[in-house]
Amino acid sequence: YETSKKQTIGRMYTAEEALAQLLELGLSKQAYDTIRNDNRRLGWNINPSYDAVYEAKKLCRPPKAKTTVTETVAFVPLQSLLNHTASRLAELQEEVIKTLHQKRDVTTSPAILTCTWGFDGSSSQSNYKQNFERVEDDAGQISVDDSSLFATTLIPLKLEDASGELIWTNQTPQSIRFCRPLRLRFAKETPELIRNEKSSVEAEISNLSDLIVDIQDGHTVRITYDLHLTVIDGKVLSAITNTPSTQSCPLCGAPPSSFNDLKNFETTYKAQEERLKFGISPLHAKIRLF
């Protein structure tokens, strides 16, 4: 594009760049097309068509054939979601991977994609006049409506080679942009559902296989996965550690009645090692530090 002095000052957005702008500004299709048409009217043909942007958006999703959607649950297999995430990151960081190829063989020494995952429930949502199929629980009662939602999600944290050199890192791990739904279902959050979901995802984790990603110039990278159950709240932590009360500390098991007892400090508040992998609660940190 040229100014009156015939100086080149720009280029057309790629579909991915236009998609990033659309998401950042929260533009609707109509708003995007309005901006594009105004720019073209002024001679600035810098925005790709919305169809091209939409195709770029579809590439951000796991393959449709791998996704299952019913009227009460939507989910994608963990292997498919991880493979899709890893391949997109490898595509994004092609130049970094090529540089690592010059240092070491990253095919025989795999890269590691570290992710965190977990689940949470949301209740008291608007109840719409939606008729569901008759689904019964173990007690034989109808248990499905749209007033409660239970979500299982995964967040990629970093991609690094076997020596610990970073290929990609998530600068904003708390952003919704990086929260990838694994399973969404209309269900009330209960300790039994929490434990069943944990068992289901852990079964998928135990069967994960590595991914070989082909990038440009004949380079490939083998990616393995490292997942940690840390996207949880106190209620979930109490359920998966079988802590009888949410008021008790799920790490050391101390009940509220002993919180002011400092006589046996080292034994009363001693964390159980196997529970530390779920993260350290602020409550337990305060007890230990102050």
Tab-separated table of C-alpha atoms in Angstrom:
chain	number	residue	atom	x	y	z
A	1	TYR	CA	0.000	0.000	0.000
A	2	GLU	CA	1.308	3.402	-0.947
A	3	THR	CA	0.982	6.945	0.317
A	4	SER	CA	0.906	9.986	-1.954
A	5	LYS	CA	4.713	9.791	-1.921
A	6	LYS	CA	4.567	6.256	-3.302
A	7	GLN	CA	6.059	4.695	-0.160
A	8	THR	CA	5.089	1.149	0.762
A	9	ILE	CA	3.726	1.166	4.313
A	10	GLY	CA	1.954	-2.133	4.947
A	11	ARG	CA	0.581	-5.496	3.882
A	12	MET	CA	-2.601	-7.538	4.225
A	13	TYR	CA	-3.398	-9.225	7.539
A	14	THR	CA	-3.053	-12.976	7.528
A	15	ALA	CA	-6.197	-14.889	8.443
A	16	GLU	CA	-4.657	-15.756	11.830
A	17	GLU	CA	-3.775	-12.109	12.553
A	18	ALA	CA	-7.268	-10.990	11.605
A	19	LEU	CA	-8.756	-13.685	13.836
A	20	ALA	CA	-6.601	-12.533	16.757
A	21	GLN	CA	-7.800	-8.948	16.251
A	22	LEU	CA	-11.428	-10.068	15.991
A	23	LEU	CA	-11.188	-12.008	19.259
A	24	GLU	CA	-9.267	-9.283	21.070
A	25	LEU	CA	-11.855	-6.634	20.187
A	26	GLY	CA	-14.851	-8.953	20.504
A	27	LEU	CA	-16.045	-8.134	16.989
A	28	SER	CA	-19.163	-9.699	15.532
A	29	LYS	CA	-19.250	-10.835	11.899
A	30	GLN	CA	-21.195	-7.703	10.987
A	31	ALA	CA	-18.736	-5.408	12.761
A	32	TYR	CA	-15.761	-7.121	11.086
A	33	ASP	CA	-17.317	-6.845	7.634
A	34	THR	CA	-18.161	-3.181	8.248
A	35	ILE	CA	-14.538	-2.370	9.117
A	36	ARG	CA	-13.287	-4.385	6.139
A	37	ASN	CA	-15.641	-2.658	3.690
A	38	ASP	CA	-14.750	0.809	5.015
A	39	ASN	CA	-11.038	0.065	4.617
A	40	ARG	CA	-11.567	-1.219	1.069
A	41	ARG	CA	-13.599	1.875	0.179
A	42	LEU	CA	-10.588	3.980	1.184
A	43	GLY	CA	-8.269	1.820	-0.890
A	44	TRP	CA	-6.872	-0.200	1.996
A	45	ASN	CA	-7.491	-3.837	1.115
A	46	ILE	CA	-5.785	-5.120	4.261
A	47	ASN	CA	-8.463	-7.347	5.807
A	48	PRO	CA	-9.049	-10.895	4.544
A	49	SER	CA	-12.634	-11.999	4.023
A	50	TYR	CA	-14.625	-13.194	7.004
A	51	ASP	CA	-14.823	-16.631	5.378
A	52	ALA	CA	-11.006	-16.848	5.529
A	53	VAL	CA	-11.065	-15.766	9.189
A	54	TYR	CA	-13.740	-18.352	9.962
A	55	GLU	CA	-11.635	-21.090	8.368
A	56	ALA	CA	-8.683	-20.008	10.527
A	57	LYS	CA	-10.947	-20.180	13.566
A	58	LYS	CA	-11.990	-23.741	12.740
A	59	LEU	CA	-8.320	-24.748	12.698
A	60	CYS	CA	-8.138	-23.729	16.362
A	61	ARG	CA	-10.570	-26.502	17.282
A	62	PRO	CA	-9.929	-30.241	17.564
A	63	PRO	CA	-11.189	-32.277	14.575
A	64	LYS	CA	-14.979	-32.353	14.499
A	65	ALA	CA	-14.937	-36.098	13.945
A	66	LYS	CA	-13.277	-36.494	17.371
A	67	THR	CA	-15.871	-34.394	19.203
A	68	THR	CA	-19.047	-35.859	20.701
A	69	VAL	CA	-22.042	-33.649	21.486
A	70	THR	CA	-25.380	-34.745	22.918
A	71	GLU	CA	-28.096	-32.693	24.554
A	72	THR	CA	-26.555	-33.209	28.014
A	73	VAL	CA	-22.787	-33.508	27.444
A	74	ALA	CA	-20.090	-32.367	25.015
A	75	PHE	CA	-16.591	-33.813	25.121
A	76	VAL	CA	-13.439	-34.470	23.145
A	77	PRO	CA	-11.033	-37.352	23.912
A	78	LEU	CA	-8.017	-36.208	25.936
A	79	GLN	CA	-5.571	-37.670	23.393
A	80	SER	CA	-7.193	-35.717	20.571
A	81	LEU	CA	-7.235	-32.452	22.526
A	82	LEU	CA	-3.585	-32.796	23.557
A	83	ASN	CA	-2.472	-33.754	20.042
A	84	HIS	CA	-4.276	-30.754	18.603
A	85	THR	CA	-2.778	-28.403	21.201
A	86	ALA	CA	0.733	-29.779	20.771
A	87	SER	CA	0.658	-29.662	16.972
A	88	ARG	CA	-0.546	-26.041	16.983
A	89	LEU	CA	2.201	-25.040	19.404
A	90	ALA	CA	4.814	-26.836	17.305
A	91	GLU	CA	3.541	-24.986	14.232
A	92	LEU	CA	3.717	-21.689	16.114
A	93	GLN	CA	7.290	-22.329	17.318
A	94	GLU	CA	8.767	-23.851	14.161
A	95	GLU	CA	11.841	-21.624	14.188
A	96	VAL	CA	12.605	-22.431	17.821
A	97	ILE	CA	12.347	-26.158	17.122
A	98	LYS	CA	14.663	-25.850	14.103
A	99	THR	CA	17.206	-24.099	16.310
A	100	LEU	CA	17.017	-26.940	18.835
A	101	HIS	CA	17.542	-29.428	16.014
A	102	GLN	CA	20.923	-27.857	15.419
A	103	LYS	CA	21.857	-28.419	19.090
A	104	ARG	CA	20.466	-31.906	19.702
A	105	ASP	CA	18.194	-34.571	18.253
A	106	VAL	CA	14.740	-33.600	19.529
A	107	THR	CA	13.194	-36.587	17.761
A	108	THR	CA	14.840	-39.221	19.955
A	109	SER	CA	14.838	-36.844	22.934
A	110	PRO	CA	11.201	-35.768	23.087
A	111	ALA	CA	9.781	-32.395	23.931
A	112	ILE	CA	7.444	-32.302	26.938
A	113	LEU	CA	4.117	-30.462	26.977
A	114	THR	CA	3.205	-29.712	30.591
A	115	CYS	CA	-0.457	-29.052	31.278
A	116	THR	CA	-2.707	-28.551	34.264
A	117	TRP	CA	-6.258	-29.836	34.395
A	118	GLY	CA	-9.225	-29.961	36.716
A	119	PHE	CA	-12.957	-29.489	37.038
A	120	ASP	CA	-15.536	-27.288	38.682
A	121	GLY	CA	-19.278	-26.905	38.850
A	122	SER	CA	-21.625	-23.975	38.351
A	123	SER	CA	-25.131	-24.022	39.773
A	124	SER	CA	-28.236	-21.817	40.045
A	125	GLN	CA	-28.145	-21.063	36.344
A	126	SER	CA	-31.244	-20.009	34.436
A	127	ASN	CA	-33.533	-22.971	33.908
A	128	TYR	CA	-34.926	-22.898	30.378
A	129	LYS	CA	-37.940	-24.772	29.075
A	130	GLN	CA	-35.772	-27.453	27.551
A	131	ASN	CA	-37.003	-31.030	27.417
A	132	PHE	CA	-34.240	-33.570	27.933
A	133	GLU	CA	-34.179	-37.273	27.356
A	134	ARG	CA	-35.139	-39.244	30.455
A	135	VAL	CA	-31.810	-39.999	32.116
A	136	GLU	CA	-31.849	-41.749	35.483
A	137	ASP	CA	-29.222	-41.870	38.203
A	138	ASP	CA	-28.370	-44.828	40.450
A	139	ALA	CA	-31.378	-44.093	42.630
A	140	GLY	CA	-33.680	-44.315	39.635
A	141	GLN	CA	-34.547	-40.613	39.671
A	142	ILE	CA	-34.477	-38.140	36.798
A	143	SER	CA	-31.348	-36.073	37.318
A	144	VAL	CA	-30.760	-33.975	34.188
A	145	ASP	CA	-31.630	-30.304	33.792
A	146	ASP	CA	-29.772	-27.189	32.676
A	147	SER	CA	-29.577	-25.452	36.059
A	148	SER	CA	-26.132	-26.929	36.825
A	149	LEU	CA	-23.038	-27.237	34.646
A	150	PHE	CA	-19.965	-29.345	35.382
A	151	ALA	CA	-16.854	-28.484	33.361
A	152	THR	CA	-13.593	-30.389	32.982
A	153	THR	CA	-10.851	-28.226	31.477
A	154	LEU	CA	-7.182	-28.321	30.538
A	155	ILE	CA	-4.598	-25.520	30.326
A	156	PRO	CA	-1.206	-25.853	28.548
A	157	LEU	CA	1.591	-24.339	30.646
A	158	LYS	CA	4.834	-24.891	28.760
A	159	LEU	CA	6.516	-26.860	25.998
A	160	GLU	CA	10.160	-27.669	26.616
A	161	ASP	CA	12.801	-30.072	25.374
A	162	ALA	CA	14.225	-32.868	27.497
A	163	SER	CA	17.018	-30.624	28.810
A	164	GLY	CA	14.498	-28.074	30.106
A	165	GLU	CA	15.035	-25.458	27.397
A	166	LEU	CA	11.756	-23.669	26.720
A	167	ILE	CA	10.122	-23.919	23.315
A	168	TRP	CA	6.928	-22.142	24.396
A	169	THR	CA	5.583	-20.879	27.701
A	170	ASN	CA	2.136	-19.669	28.701
A	171	GLN	CA	2.562	-16.078	29.878
A	172	THR	CA	-1.056	-15.795	31.104
A	173	PRO	CA	-2.083	-19.217	32.461
A	174	GLN	CA	-5.163	-17.756	34.172
A	175	SER	CA	-6.552	-16.311	30.933
A	176	ILE	CA	-9.713	-17.848	29.500
A	177	ARG	CA	-7.932	-17.871	26.124
A	178	PHE	CA	-5.886	-20.875	27.242
A	179	CYS	CA	-8.661	-22.756	29.055
A	180	ARG	CA	-9.512	-25.703	26.792
A	181	PRO	CA	-12.751	-27.575	27.579
A	182	LEU	CA	-12.343	-31.309	27.802
A	183	ARG	CA	-15.890	-32.123	28.880
A	184	LEU	CA	-18.993	-29.989	29.536
A	185	ARG	CA	-22.092	-31.570	30.980
A	186	PHE	CA	-25.374	-30.633	32.596
A	187	ALA	CA	-24.851	-32.154	36.025
A	188	LYS	CA	-24.770	-31.089	39.646
A	189	GLU	CA	-21.330	-31.086	41.274
A	190	THR	CA	-21.242	-33.849	43.862
A	191	PRO	CA	-18.352	-35.713	45.560
A	192	GLU	CA	-19.303	-38.865	43.650
A	193	LEU	CA	-19.283	-37.066	40.288
A	194	ILE	CA	-15.938	-35.430	41.128
A	195	ARG	CA	-14.310	-38.754	41.965
A	196	ASN	CA	-15.796	-40.465	38.892
A	197	GLU	CA	-14.566	-37.679	36.618
A	198	LYS	CA	-11.108	-37.848	38.168
A	199	SER	CA	-10.958	-41.596	37.579
A	200	SER	CA	-12.185	-41.207	33.996
A	201	VAL	CA	-9.579	-38.599	33.046
A	202	GLU	CA	-6.776	-40.442	34.833
A	203	ALA	CA	-7.662	-43.564	32.836
A	204	GLU	CA	-7.245	-41.534	29.646
A	205	ILE	CA	-3.939	-40.133	30.919
A	206	SER	CA	-2.587	-43.631	31.554
A	207	ASN	CA	-3.261	-44.545	27.901
A	208	LEU	CA	-1.741	-41.447	26.283
A	209	SER	CA	0.738	-41.923	23.451
A	210	ASP	CA	3.395	-39.568	22.124
A	211	LEU	CA	2.828	-37.346	19.100
A	212	ILE	CA	5.205	-36.974	16.154
A	213	VAL	CA	4.823	-33.559	14.509
A	214	ASP	CA	6.221	-32.848	11.040
A	215	ILE	CA	7.321	-29.272	10.452
A	216	GLN	CA	9.003	-27.565	7.519
A	217	ASP	CA	12.320	-28.574	5.931
A	218	GLY	CA	11.980	-32.208	6.986
A	219	HIS	CA	12.160	-31.518	10.703
A	220	THR	CA	10.079	-33.530	13.144
A	221	VAL	CA	9.563	-33.364	16.880
A	222	ARG	CA	8.236	-36.023	19.250
A	223	ILE	CA	6.047	-34.607	22.012
A	224	THR	CA	5.111	-36.357	25.233
A	225	TYR	CA	2.656	-35.128	27.860
A	226	ASP	CA	2.941	-34.292	31.551
A	227	LEU	CA	-0.402	-33.506	33.250
A	228	HIS	CA	-1.103	-32.242	36.775
A	229	LEU	CA	-4.453	-32.084	38.558
A	230	THR	CA	-4.278	-28.569	40.061
A	231	VAL	CA	-7.194	-26.613	38.511
A	232	ILE	CA	-9.443	-27.309	41.485
A	233	ASP	CA	-11.059	-25.529	44.406
A	234	GLY	CA	-11.395	-26.510	48.050
A	235	LYS	CA	-14.579	-28.495	47.529
A	236	VAL	CA	-12.985	-30.616	44.813
A	237	LEU	CA	-9.820	-31.112	46.853
A	238	SER	CA	-11.854	-32.293	49.836
A	239	ALA	CA	-13.744	-34.750	47.626
A	240	ILE	CA	-10.717	-36.323	45.960
A	241	THR	CA	-8.796	-36.601	49.253
A	242	ASN	CA	-11.870	-37.973	51.085
A	243	THR	CA	-11.711	-35.190	53.663
A	244	PRO	CA	-14.965	-35.515	55.641
A	245	SER	CA	-15.586	-31.758	55.980
A	246	THR	CA	-14.776	-28.811	53.734
A	247	GLN	CA	-13.846	-26.894	56.892
A	248	SER	CA	-11.012	-29.312	57.609
A	249	CYS	CA	-7.659	-28.882	55.917
A	250	PRO	CA	-7.507	-31.368	53.013
A	251	LEU	CA	-3.698	-31.490	53.117
A	252	CYS	CA	-3.100	-32.373	56.751
A	253	GLY	CA	-6.641	-33.349	57.796
A	254	ALA	CA	-6.719	-30.977	60.782
A	255	PRO	CA	-10.306	-30.099	61.834
A	256	PRO	CA	-11.337	-26.558	62.843
A	257	SER	CA	-11.289	-27.529	66.532
A	258	SER	CA	-7.504	-27.987	66.412
A	259	PHE	CA	-6.595	-24.850	64.473
A	260	ASN	CA	-5.687	-22.982	67.656
A	261	ASP	CA	-3.837	-25.881	69.237
A	262	LEU	CA	-0.131	-25.136	68.877
A	263	LYS	CA	1.110	-27.729	71.377
A	264	ASN	CA	1.550	-30.469	68.788
A	265	PHE	CA	2.220	-28.158	65.874
A	266	GLU	CA	4.542	-30.420	63.892
A	267	THR	CA	2.256	-33.452	64.073
A	268	THR	CA	-1.180	-31.772	63.911
A	269	TYR	CA	-0.394	-29.755	60.794
A	270	LYS	CA	1.904	-32.171	59.015
A	271	ALA	CA	0.829	-32.391	55.385
A	272	GLN	CA	0.300	-35.807	53.832
A	273	GLU	CA	2.877	-36.058	51.062
A	274	GLU	CA	0.580	-37.676	48.472
A	275	ARG	CA	-1.827	-34.734	48.714
A	276	LEU	CA	0.745	-32.038	47.922
A	277	LYS	CA	0.575	-32.837	44.199
A	278	PHE	CA	-2.813	-31.099	44.077
A	279	GLY	CA	-1.293	-27.763	45.153
A	280	ILE	CA	-1.082	-25.921	48.458
A	281	SER	CA	-4.163	-24.099	49.704
A	282	PRO	CA	-3.847	-20.520	51.024
A	283	LEU	CA	-5.485	-21.687	54.265
A	284	HIS	CA	-2.769	-24.260	54.913
A	285	ALA	CA	-0.024	-21.780	54.011
A	286	LYS	CA	-1.382	-19.274	56.557
A	287	ILE	CA	-1.505	-21.895	59.293
A	288	ARG	CA	2.054	-22.958	58.596
A	289	LEU	CA	3.533	-19.459	58.233
A	290	PHE	CA	1.650	-17.373	60.763
